Short mmCIF file of C-alpha atoms in Angstrom, two decimals:
data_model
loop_
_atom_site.label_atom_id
_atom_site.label_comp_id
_atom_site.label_asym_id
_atom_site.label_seq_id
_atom_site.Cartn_x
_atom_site.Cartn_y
_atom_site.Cartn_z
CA UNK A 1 28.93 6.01 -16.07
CA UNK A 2 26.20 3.42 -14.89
CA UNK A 3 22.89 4.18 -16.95
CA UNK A 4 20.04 4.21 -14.79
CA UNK A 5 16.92 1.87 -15.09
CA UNK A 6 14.08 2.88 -15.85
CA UNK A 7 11.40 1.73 -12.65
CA UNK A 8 7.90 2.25 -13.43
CA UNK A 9 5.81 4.00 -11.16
CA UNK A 10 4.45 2.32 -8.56
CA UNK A 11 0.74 2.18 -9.12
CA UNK A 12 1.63 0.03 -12.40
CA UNK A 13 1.84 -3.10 -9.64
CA UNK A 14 -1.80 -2.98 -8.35
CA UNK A 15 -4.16 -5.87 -9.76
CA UNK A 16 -6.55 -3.17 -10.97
CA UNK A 17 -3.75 -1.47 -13.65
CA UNK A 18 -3.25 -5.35 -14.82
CA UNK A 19 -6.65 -5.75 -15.03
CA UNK A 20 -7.61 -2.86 -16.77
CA UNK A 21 -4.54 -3.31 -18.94
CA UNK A 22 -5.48 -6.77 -19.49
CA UNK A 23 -9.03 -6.29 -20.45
CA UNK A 24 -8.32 -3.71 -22.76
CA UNK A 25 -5.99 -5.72 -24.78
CA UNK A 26 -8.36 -8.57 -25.11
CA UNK A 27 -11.10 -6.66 -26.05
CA UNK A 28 -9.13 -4.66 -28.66
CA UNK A 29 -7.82 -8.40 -29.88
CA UNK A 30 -11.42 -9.59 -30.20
CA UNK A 31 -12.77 -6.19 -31.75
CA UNK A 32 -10.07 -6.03 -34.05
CA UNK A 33 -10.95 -10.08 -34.69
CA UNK A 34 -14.67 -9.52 -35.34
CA UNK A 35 -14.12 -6.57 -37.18
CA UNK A 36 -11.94 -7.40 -39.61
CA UNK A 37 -13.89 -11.02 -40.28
CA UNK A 38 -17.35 -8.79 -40.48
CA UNK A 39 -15.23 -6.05 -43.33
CA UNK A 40 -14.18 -8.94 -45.45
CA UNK A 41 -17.48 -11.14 -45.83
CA UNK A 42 -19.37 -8.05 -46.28
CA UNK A 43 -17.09 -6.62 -48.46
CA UNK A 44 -16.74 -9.96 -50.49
CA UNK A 45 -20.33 -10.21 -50.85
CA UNK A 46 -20.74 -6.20 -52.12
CA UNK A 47 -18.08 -6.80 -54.55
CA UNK A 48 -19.64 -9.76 -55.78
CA UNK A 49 -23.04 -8.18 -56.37
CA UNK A 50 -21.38 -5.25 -57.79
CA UNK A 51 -19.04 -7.92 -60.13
CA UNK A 52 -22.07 -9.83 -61.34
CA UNK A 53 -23.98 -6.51 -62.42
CA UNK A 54 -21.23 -5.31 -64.48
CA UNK A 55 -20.55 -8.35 -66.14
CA UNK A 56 -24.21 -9.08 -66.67
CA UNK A 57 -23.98 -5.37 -68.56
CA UNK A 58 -21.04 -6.28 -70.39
CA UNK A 59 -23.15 -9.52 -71.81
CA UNK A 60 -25.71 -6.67 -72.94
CA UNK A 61 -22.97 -4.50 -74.26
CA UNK A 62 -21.80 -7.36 -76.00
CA UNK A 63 -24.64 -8.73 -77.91
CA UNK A 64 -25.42 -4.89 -78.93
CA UNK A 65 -21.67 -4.78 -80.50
CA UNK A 66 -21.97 -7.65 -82.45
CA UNK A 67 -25.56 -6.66 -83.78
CA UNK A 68 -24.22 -3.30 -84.37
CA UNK A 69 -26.69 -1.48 -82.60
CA UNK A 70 -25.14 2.05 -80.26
CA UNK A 71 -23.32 1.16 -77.12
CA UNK A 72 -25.83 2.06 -74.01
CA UNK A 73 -24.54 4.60 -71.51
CA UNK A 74 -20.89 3.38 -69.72
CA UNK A 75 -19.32 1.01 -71.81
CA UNK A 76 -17.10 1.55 -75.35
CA UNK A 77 -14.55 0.27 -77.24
CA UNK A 78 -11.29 1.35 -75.54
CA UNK A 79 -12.55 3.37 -73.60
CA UNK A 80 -10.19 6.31 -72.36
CA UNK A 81 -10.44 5.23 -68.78
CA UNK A 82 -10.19 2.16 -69.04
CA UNK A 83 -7.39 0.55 -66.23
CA UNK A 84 -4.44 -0.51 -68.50
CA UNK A 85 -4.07 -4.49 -66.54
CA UNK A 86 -8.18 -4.67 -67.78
CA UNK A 87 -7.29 -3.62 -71.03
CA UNK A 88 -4.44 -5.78 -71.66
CA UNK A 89 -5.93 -8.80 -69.91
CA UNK A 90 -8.70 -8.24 -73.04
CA UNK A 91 -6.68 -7.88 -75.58
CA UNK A 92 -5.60 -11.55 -74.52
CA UNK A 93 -8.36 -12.53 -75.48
CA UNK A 94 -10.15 -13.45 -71.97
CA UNK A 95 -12.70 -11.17 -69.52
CA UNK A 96 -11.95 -9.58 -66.18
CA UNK A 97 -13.32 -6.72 -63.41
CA UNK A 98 -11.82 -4.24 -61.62
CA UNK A 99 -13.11 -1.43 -59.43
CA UNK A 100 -11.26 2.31 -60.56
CA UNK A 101 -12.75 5.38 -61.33
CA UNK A 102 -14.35 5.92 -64.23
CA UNK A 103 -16.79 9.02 -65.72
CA UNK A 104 -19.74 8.17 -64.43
CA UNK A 105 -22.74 7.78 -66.66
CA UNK A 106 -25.07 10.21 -66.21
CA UNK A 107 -22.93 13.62 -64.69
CA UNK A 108 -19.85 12.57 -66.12
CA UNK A 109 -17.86 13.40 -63.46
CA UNK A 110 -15.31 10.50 -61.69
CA UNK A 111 -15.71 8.07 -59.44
CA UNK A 112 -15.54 4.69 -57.79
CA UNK A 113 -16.88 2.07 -60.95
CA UNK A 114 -17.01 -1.48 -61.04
CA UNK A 115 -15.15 -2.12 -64.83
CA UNK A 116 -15.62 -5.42 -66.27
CA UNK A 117 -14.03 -5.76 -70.21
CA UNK A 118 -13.94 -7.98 -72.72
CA UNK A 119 -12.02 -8.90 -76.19
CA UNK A 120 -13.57 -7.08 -79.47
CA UNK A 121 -12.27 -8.18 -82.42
CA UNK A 122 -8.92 -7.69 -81.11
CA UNK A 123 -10.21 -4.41 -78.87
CA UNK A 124 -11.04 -4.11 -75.49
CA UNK A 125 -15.02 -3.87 -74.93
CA UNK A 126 -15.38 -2.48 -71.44
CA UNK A 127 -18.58 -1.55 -69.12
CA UNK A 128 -18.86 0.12 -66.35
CA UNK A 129 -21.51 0.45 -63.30
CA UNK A 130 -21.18 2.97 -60.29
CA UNK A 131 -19.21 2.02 -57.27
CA UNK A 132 -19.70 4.47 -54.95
CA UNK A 133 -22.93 3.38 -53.16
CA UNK A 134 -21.25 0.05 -52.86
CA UNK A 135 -17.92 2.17 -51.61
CA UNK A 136 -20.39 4.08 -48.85
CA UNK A 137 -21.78 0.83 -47.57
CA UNK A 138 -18.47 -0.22 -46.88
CA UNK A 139 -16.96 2.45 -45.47
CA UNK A 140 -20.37 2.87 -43.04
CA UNK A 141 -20.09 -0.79 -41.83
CA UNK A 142 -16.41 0.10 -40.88
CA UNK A 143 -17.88 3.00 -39.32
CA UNK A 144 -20.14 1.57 -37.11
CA UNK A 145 -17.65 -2.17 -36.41
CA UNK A 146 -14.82 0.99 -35.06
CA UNK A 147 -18.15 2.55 -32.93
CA UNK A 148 -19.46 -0.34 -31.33
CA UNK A 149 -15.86 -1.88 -30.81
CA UNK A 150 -15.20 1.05 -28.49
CA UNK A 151 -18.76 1.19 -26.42
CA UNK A 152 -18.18 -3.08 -26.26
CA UNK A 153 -14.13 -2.11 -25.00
CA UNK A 154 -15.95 1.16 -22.56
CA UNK A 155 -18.46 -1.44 -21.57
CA UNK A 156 -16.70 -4.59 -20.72
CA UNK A 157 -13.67 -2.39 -19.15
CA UNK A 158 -16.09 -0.71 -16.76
CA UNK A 159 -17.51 -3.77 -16.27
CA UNK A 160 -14.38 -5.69 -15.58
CA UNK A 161 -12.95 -2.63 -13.33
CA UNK A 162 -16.03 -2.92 -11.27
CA UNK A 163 -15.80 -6.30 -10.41
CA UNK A 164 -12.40 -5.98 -9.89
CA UNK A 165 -12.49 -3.28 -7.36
CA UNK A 166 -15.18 -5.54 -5.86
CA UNK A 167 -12.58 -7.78 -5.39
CA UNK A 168 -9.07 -5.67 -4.66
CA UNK A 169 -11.35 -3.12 -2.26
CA UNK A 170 -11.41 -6.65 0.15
CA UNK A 171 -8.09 -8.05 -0.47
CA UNK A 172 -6.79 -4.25 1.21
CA UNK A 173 -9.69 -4.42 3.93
CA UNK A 174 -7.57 -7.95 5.20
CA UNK A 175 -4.30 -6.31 4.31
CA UNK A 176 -5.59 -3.63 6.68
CA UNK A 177 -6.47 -5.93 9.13
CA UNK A 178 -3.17 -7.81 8.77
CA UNK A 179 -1.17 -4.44 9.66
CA UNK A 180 -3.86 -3.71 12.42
CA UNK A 181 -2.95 -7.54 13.68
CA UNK A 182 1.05 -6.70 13.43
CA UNK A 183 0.24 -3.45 14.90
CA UNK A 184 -0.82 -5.16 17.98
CA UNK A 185 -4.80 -5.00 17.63
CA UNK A 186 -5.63 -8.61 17.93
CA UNK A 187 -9.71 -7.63 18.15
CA UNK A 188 -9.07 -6.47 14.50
CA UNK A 189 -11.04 -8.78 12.20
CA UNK A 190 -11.91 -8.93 7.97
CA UNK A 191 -15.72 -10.00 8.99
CA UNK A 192 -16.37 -10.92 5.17
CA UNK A 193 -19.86 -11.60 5.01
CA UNK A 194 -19.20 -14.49 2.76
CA UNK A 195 -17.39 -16.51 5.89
CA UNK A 196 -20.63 -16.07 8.10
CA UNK A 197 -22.47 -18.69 6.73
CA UNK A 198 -20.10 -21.71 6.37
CA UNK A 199 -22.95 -23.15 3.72
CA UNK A 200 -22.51 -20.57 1.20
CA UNK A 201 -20.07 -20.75 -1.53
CA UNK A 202 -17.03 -18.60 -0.70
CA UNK A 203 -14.65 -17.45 -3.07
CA UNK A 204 -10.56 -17.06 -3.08
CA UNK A 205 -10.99 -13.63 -1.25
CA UNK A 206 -13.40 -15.24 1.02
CA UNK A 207 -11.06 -18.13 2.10
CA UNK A 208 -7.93 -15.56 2.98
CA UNK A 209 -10.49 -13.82 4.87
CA UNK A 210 -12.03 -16.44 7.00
CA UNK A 211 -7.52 -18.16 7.04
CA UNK A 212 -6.40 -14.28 8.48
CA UNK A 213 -10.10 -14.17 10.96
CA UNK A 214 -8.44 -17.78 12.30
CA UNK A 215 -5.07 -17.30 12.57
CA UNK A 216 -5.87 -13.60 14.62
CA UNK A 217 -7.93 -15.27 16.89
CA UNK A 218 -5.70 -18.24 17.68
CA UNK A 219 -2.73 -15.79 17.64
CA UNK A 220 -4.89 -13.56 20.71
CA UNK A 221 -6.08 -16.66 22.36
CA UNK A 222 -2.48 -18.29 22.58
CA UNK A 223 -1.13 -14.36 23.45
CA UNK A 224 -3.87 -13.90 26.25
CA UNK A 225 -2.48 -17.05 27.77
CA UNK A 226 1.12 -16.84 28.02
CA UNK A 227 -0.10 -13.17 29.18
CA UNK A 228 -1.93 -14.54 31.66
CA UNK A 229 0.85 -17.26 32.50
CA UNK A 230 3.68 -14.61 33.05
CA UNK A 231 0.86 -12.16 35.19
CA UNK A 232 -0.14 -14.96 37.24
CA UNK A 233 4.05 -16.36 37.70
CA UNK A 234 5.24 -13.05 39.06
CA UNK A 235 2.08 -11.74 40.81
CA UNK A 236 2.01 -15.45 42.60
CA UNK A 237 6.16 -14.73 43.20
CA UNK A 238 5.45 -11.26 44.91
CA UNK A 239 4.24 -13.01 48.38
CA UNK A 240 7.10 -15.14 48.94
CA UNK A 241 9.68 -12.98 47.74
CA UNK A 242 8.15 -10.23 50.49
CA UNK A 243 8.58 -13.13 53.05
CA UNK A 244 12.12 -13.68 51.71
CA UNK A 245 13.17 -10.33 51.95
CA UNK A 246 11.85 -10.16 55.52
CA UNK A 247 13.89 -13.03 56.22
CA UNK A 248 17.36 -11.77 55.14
CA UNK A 249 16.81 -9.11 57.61
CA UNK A 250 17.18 -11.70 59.97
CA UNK A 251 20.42 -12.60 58.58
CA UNK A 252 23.66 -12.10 60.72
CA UNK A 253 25.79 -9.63 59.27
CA UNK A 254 28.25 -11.06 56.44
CA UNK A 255 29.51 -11.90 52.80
CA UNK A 256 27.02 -14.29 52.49
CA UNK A 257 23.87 -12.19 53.76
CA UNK A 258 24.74 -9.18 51.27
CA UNK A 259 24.75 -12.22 48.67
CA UNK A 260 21.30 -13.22 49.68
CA UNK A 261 20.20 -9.74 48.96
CA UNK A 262 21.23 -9.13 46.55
CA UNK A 263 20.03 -11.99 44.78
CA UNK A 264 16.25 -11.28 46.50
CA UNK A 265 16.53 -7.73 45.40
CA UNK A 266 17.28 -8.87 41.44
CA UNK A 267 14.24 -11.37 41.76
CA UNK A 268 12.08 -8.47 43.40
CA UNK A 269 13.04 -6.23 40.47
CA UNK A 270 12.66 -9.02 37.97
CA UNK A 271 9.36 -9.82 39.59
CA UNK A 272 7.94 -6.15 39.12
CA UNK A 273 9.48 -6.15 35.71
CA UNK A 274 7.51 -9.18 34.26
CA UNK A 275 3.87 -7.71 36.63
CA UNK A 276 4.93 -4.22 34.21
CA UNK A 277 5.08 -5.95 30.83
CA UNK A 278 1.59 -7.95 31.36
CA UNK A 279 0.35 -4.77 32.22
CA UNK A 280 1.92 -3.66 29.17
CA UNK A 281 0.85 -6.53 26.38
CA UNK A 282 -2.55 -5.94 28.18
CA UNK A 283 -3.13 -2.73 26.72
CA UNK A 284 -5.30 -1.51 29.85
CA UNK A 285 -2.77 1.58 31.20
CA UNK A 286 -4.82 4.70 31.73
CA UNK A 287 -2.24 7.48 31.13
CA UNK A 288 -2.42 10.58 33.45
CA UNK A 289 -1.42 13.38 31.24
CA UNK A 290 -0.14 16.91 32.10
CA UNK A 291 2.07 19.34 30.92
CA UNK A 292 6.01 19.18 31.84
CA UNK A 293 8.74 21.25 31.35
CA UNK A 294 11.26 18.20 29.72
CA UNK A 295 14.67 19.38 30.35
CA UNK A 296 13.77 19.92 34.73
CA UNK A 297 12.07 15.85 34.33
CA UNK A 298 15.13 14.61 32.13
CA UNK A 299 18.02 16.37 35.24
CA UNK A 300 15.48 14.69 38.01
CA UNK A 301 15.84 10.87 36.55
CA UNK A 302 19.59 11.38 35.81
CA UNK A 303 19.94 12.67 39.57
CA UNK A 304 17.72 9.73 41.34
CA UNK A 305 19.77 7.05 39.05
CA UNK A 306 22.70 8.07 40.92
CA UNK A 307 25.13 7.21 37.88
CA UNK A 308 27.50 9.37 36.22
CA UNK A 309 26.03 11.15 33.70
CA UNK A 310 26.49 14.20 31.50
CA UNK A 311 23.12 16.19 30.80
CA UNK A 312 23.15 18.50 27.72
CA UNK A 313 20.36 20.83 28.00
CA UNK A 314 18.72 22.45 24.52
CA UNK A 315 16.15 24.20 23.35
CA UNK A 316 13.86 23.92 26.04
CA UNK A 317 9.85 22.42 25.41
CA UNK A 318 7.16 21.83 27.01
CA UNK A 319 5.09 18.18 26.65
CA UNK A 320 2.30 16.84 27.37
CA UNK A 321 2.42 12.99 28.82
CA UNK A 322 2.82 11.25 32.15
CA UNK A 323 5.20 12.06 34.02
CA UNK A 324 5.93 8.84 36.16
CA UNK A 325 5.93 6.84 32.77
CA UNK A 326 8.22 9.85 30.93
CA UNK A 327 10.62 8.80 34.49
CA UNK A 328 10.50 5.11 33.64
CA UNK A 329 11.45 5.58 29.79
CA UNK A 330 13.98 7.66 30.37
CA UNK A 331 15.31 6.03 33.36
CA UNK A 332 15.65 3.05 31.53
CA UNK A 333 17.24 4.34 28.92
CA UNK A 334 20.20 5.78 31.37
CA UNK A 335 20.32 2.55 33.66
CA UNK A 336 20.51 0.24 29.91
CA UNK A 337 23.73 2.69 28.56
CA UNK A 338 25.78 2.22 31.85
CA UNK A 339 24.91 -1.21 32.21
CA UNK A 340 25.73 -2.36 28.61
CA UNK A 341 28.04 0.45 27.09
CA UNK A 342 30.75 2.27 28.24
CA UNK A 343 31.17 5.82 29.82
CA UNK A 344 30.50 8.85 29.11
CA UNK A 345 27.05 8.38 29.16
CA UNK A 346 25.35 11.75 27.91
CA UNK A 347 21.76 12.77 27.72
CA UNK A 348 20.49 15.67 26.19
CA UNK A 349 17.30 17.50 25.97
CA UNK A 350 16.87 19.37 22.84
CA UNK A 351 13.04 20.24 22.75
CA UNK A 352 10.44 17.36 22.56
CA UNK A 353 13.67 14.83 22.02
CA UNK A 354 15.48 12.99 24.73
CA UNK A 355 18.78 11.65 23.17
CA UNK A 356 20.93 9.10 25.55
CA UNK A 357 24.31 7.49 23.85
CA UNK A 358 27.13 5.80 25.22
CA UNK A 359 30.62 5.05 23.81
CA UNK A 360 30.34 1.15 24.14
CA UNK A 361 30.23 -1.27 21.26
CA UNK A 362 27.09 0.01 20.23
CA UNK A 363 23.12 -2.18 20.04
CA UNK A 364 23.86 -5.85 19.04
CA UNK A 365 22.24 -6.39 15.24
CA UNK A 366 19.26 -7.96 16.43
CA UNK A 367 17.36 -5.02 18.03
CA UNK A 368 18.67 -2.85 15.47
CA UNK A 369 16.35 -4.87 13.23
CA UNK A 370 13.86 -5.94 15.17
CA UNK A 371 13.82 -4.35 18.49
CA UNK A 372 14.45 -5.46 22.04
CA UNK A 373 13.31 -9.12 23.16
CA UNK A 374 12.71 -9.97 26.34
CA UNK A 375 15.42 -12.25 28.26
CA UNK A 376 17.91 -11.63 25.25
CA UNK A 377 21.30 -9.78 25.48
CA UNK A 378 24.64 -9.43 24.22
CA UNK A 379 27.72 -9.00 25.93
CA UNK A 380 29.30 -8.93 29.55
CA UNK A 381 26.80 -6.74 31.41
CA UNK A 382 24.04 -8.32 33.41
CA UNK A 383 20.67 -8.03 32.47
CA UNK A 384 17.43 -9.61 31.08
CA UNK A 385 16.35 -7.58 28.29
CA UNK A 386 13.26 -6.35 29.48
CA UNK A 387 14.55 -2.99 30.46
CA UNK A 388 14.45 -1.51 26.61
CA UNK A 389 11.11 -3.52 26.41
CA UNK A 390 9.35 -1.84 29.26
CA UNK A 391 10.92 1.36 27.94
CA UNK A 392 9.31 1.01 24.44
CA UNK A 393 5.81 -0.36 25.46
CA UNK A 394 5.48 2.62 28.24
CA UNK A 395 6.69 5.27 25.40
CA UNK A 396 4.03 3.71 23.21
CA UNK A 397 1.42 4.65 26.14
CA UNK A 398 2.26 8.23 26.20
CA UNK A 399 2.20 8.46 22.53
CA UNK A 400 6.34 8.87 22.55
CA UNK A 401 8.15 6.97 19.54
CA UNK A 402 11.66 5.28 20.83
CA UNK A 403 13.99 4.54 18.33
CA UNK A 404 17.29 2.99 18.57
CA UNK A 405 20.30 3.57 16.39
CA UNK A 406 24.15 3.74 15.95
CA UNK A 407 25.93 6.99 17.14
CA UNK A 408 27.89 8.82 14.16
CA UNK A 409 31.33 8.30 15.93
CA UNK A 410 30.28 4.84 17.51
CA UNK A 411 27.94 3.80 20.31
CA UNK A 412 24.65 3.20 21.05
CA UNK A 413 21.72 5.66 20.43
CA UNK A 414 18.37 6.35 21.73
CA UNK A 415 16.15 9.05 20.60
CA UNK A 416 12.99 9.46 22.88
CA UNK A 417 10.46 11.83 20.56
CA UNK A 418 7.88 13.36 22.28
CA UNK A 419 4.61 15.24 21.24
CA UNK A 420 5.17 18.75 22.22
CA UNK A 421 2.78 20.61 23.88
CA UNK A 422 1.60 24.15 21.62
CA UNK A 423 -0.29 26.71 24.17
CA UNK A 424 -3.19 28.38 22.10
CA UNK A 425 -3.55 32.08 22.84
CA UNK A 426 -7.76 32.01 24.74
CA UNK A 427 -8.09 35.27 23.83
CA UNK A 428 -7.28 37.10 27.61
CA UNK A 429 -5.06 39.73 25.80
CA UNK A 430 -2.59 38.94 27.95
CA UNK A 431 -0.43 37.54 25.47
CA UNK A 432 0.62 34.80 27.73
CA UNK A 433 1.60 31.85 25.53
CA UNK A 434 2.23 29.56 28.59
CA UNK A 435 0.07 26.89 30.02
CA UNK A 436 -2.86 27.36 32.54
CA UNK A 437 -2.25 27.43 36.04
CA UNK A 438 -3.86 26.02 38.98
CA UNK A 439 -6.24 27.75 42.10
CA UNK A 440 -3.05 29.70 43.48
CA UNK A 441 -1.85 30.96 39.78
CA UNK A 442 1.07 28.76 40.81
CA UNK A 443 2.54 25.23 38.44
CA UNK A 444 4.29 22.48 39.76
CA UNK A 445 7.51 22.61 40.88
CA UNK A 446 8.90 20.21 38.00
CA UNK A 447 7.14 23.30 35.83
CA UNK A 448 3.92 20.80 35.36
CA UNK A 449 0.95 22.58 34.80
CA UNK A 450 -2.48 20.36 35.89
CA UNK A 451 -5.49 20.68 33.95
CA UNK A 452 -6.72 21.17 30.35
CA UNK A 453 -4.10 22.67 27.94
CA UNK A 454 -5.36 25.54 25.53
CA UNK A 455 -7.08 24.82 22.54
CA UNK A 456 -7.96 20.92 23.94
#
């Protein structure tokens, strides 16, 4: 059995978790630095101080045991609490300190002492001065380096986290732009207001900014013109190609005149085609929405395309979308799966989704991935590609999403998903959960109902 990773969440990636995380380990490095150098020299120097004093006492203590006057208040001869390394270390003969606890010398009771002893004819003479204000000082200054560690680490992460946000709350204002861009909005721009003024400094953020501004606007500039190149090519192609097809009327009967036709009838159709798609990439269709019964508009197209279909009928739904562009998808759709697969050829209606599969070999890999491209297409049937693409740019007008895909037991796939269209009770008490009507209380024959839906 495979143990699994472990993946760490996802939020662990963003620059402001490293950032954070980052900051707070070099401020706890440098705390913990200054800290501990601050504890030891002030600690060296109390101890000092508090060494000297005792030993200064001891010299006193000293003097007074050799003149045999009484031992002043904390020191003796062997004292009974005297550390046993102090006491040997005297009896050696030399003179040492040690903080310990000792009685102290005015309550009695124990506590932190500073003991510094000495050899007495072969005894230990010890004396011993209070520790513990020494011991408080310390442990204060610890104290307060801990304190103001954590209000510098507080400070400098807040700090750090708001100039960081500064700076990640702009790099995702151009990676929204950049998706906005992909998306299709070309207009969509970072506008940092450090790129205005080419004189002011700009920073790394700024430069990415004012790079992505660039490359959009050459990207829209060299899209406008090949848009403009293909509108101008087939709208400039629709006058002679009337003429043309005028012409071959003139033609005696024959082989060769249905040739001609045909041939004038594929350029006509191409013609419209590439006229549809600059329309398209042009983003300027006005969409004439009502509501439709979608099962009675799917069994119209599949009748008018004349080829053999099968039409599975579901749960029936109501949308609302244009109709004439809701013909062209699905029409499409049909006229691509007998062209490039292999019969049957069913479409079903099962509420707001139009399904249409074929038993062929299936999409080629490339608009699995990436979608269709225009003029590209595998395999023996004729065809230019730009069927699927008109398909997908009118089904991103009416707010449809088109998706293409692999049937379960082979074939291709295409799943037209529609918004469907939710009638509002207005309050009539009629109960009538169906759309409104027109003048006459009649709908359309297709079962399209004109005007504003409920609840719009």
């Amino acid at each position: 059995m495979r143990r699994r990773r472990f993946r760490s969440p996802s939020w662990t990636a963003s620059l402001t978790w490293k950032s954070a995380v980052f900051l707070t380990a070099m401020c706890c490095t440098l705390a913990a630095l200054l800290g501990f150098l601050v504890h030891t020299a002030v600690t060296r120097q109390v101890v000092e101080q508090a060494r000297e004093k005792t030993l200064s006492k001891l010299e006193a203590v000293t003097d007074a045991y050799e003149a045999g006057e009484p031992l002043p208040p904390g020191s003796g001869v062997d004292p009974s609490g005297l550390p046993g390394s102090l006491r040997a270390l005297a009896a050696g003969g030399e003179r040492g300190t040690l903080v310990a606890d000792a009685p102290h010398p005015r309550h009695g009771r124990p506590g932190p002492a500073m003991w510094a002893a000495g050899p007495a004819d072969g005894r230990a003479l010890a004396a011993w001065t209070d520790y513990g204000h020494s011991a408080r000082t310390i442990a204060g200054l610890d104290r307060a380096i801990i304190g103001s560690s954590l209000l510098a680490i507080a400070a400098t992460l807040l700090a750090g986290l708001f100039a960081v946000g500064r700076v990640t709350r702009r790099l995702h204002q151009s990676a929204r732009v950049a998706r906005r861009i992909s998306a299709g909005d070309l207009d969509a721009r970072v506008a940092d207001p450090r790129t205005a003024r080419p004189v002011r400094a700009q920073d790394e953020v700024a430069i990415v900014a004012g790079a992505l501004d660039t490359m959009a606007s050459t990207l829209q500039r060299k899209l406008q013109t090949e848009q403009r190149f293909t509108a101008d090519v087939a709208h400039e192609l629709r006058t002679p190609l009337t003429g043309l097809t005028a012409a071959t009327e003139l033609l005696p009967p024959g082989r060769p005149t249905e040739l001609v036709r045909d041939r004038v009838r594929a350029m006509r159709a191409l013609t419209e085609d590439l006229l549809e798609i600059s329309r398209l990439d042009a983003r300027t269709e006005q969409v004439d929405l009502a509501v439709h019964d979608l099962g009675p508009v799917a069994e119209r197209v599949v009748r008018a395309s004349g080829a053999p279909t099968e039409v599975r009928l579901g749960r029936a739904a109501r949308v609302e979308t244009d109709r004439r562009r809701l013909e062209r998808v699905i029409g499409n759709l049909v006229a691509n799966a007998h062209r490039h697969g292999a019969p049957p050829v069913v479409l079903e209606a099962d509420g707001p989704v139009v399904s249409v599969r074929d038993h062929g070999p299936g999409f080629p890999a490339y608009l699995l991935e990436g979608g269709p491209q225009r003029f590209r297409t595998e395999g023996a049937g004729k065809g230019h590609g730009l069927g699927l693409t008109i398909a997908l740019g009118q089904a991103e007008v009416i707010g449809a999403r088109l998706e293409f895909a692999e049937a379960p037991d082979g074939g291709a796939l295409a799943r037209l998903t529609l918004p469907e269209y939710v009638a509002f009770d207005d309050g009539d008490g009629d109960g009538n959960p169906g759309g409104d009507r027109g003048p006459d209380g009649g709908d359309d024959p297709d079962g399209s109902t004109r005007g504003s839906p409920h609840g719009s």
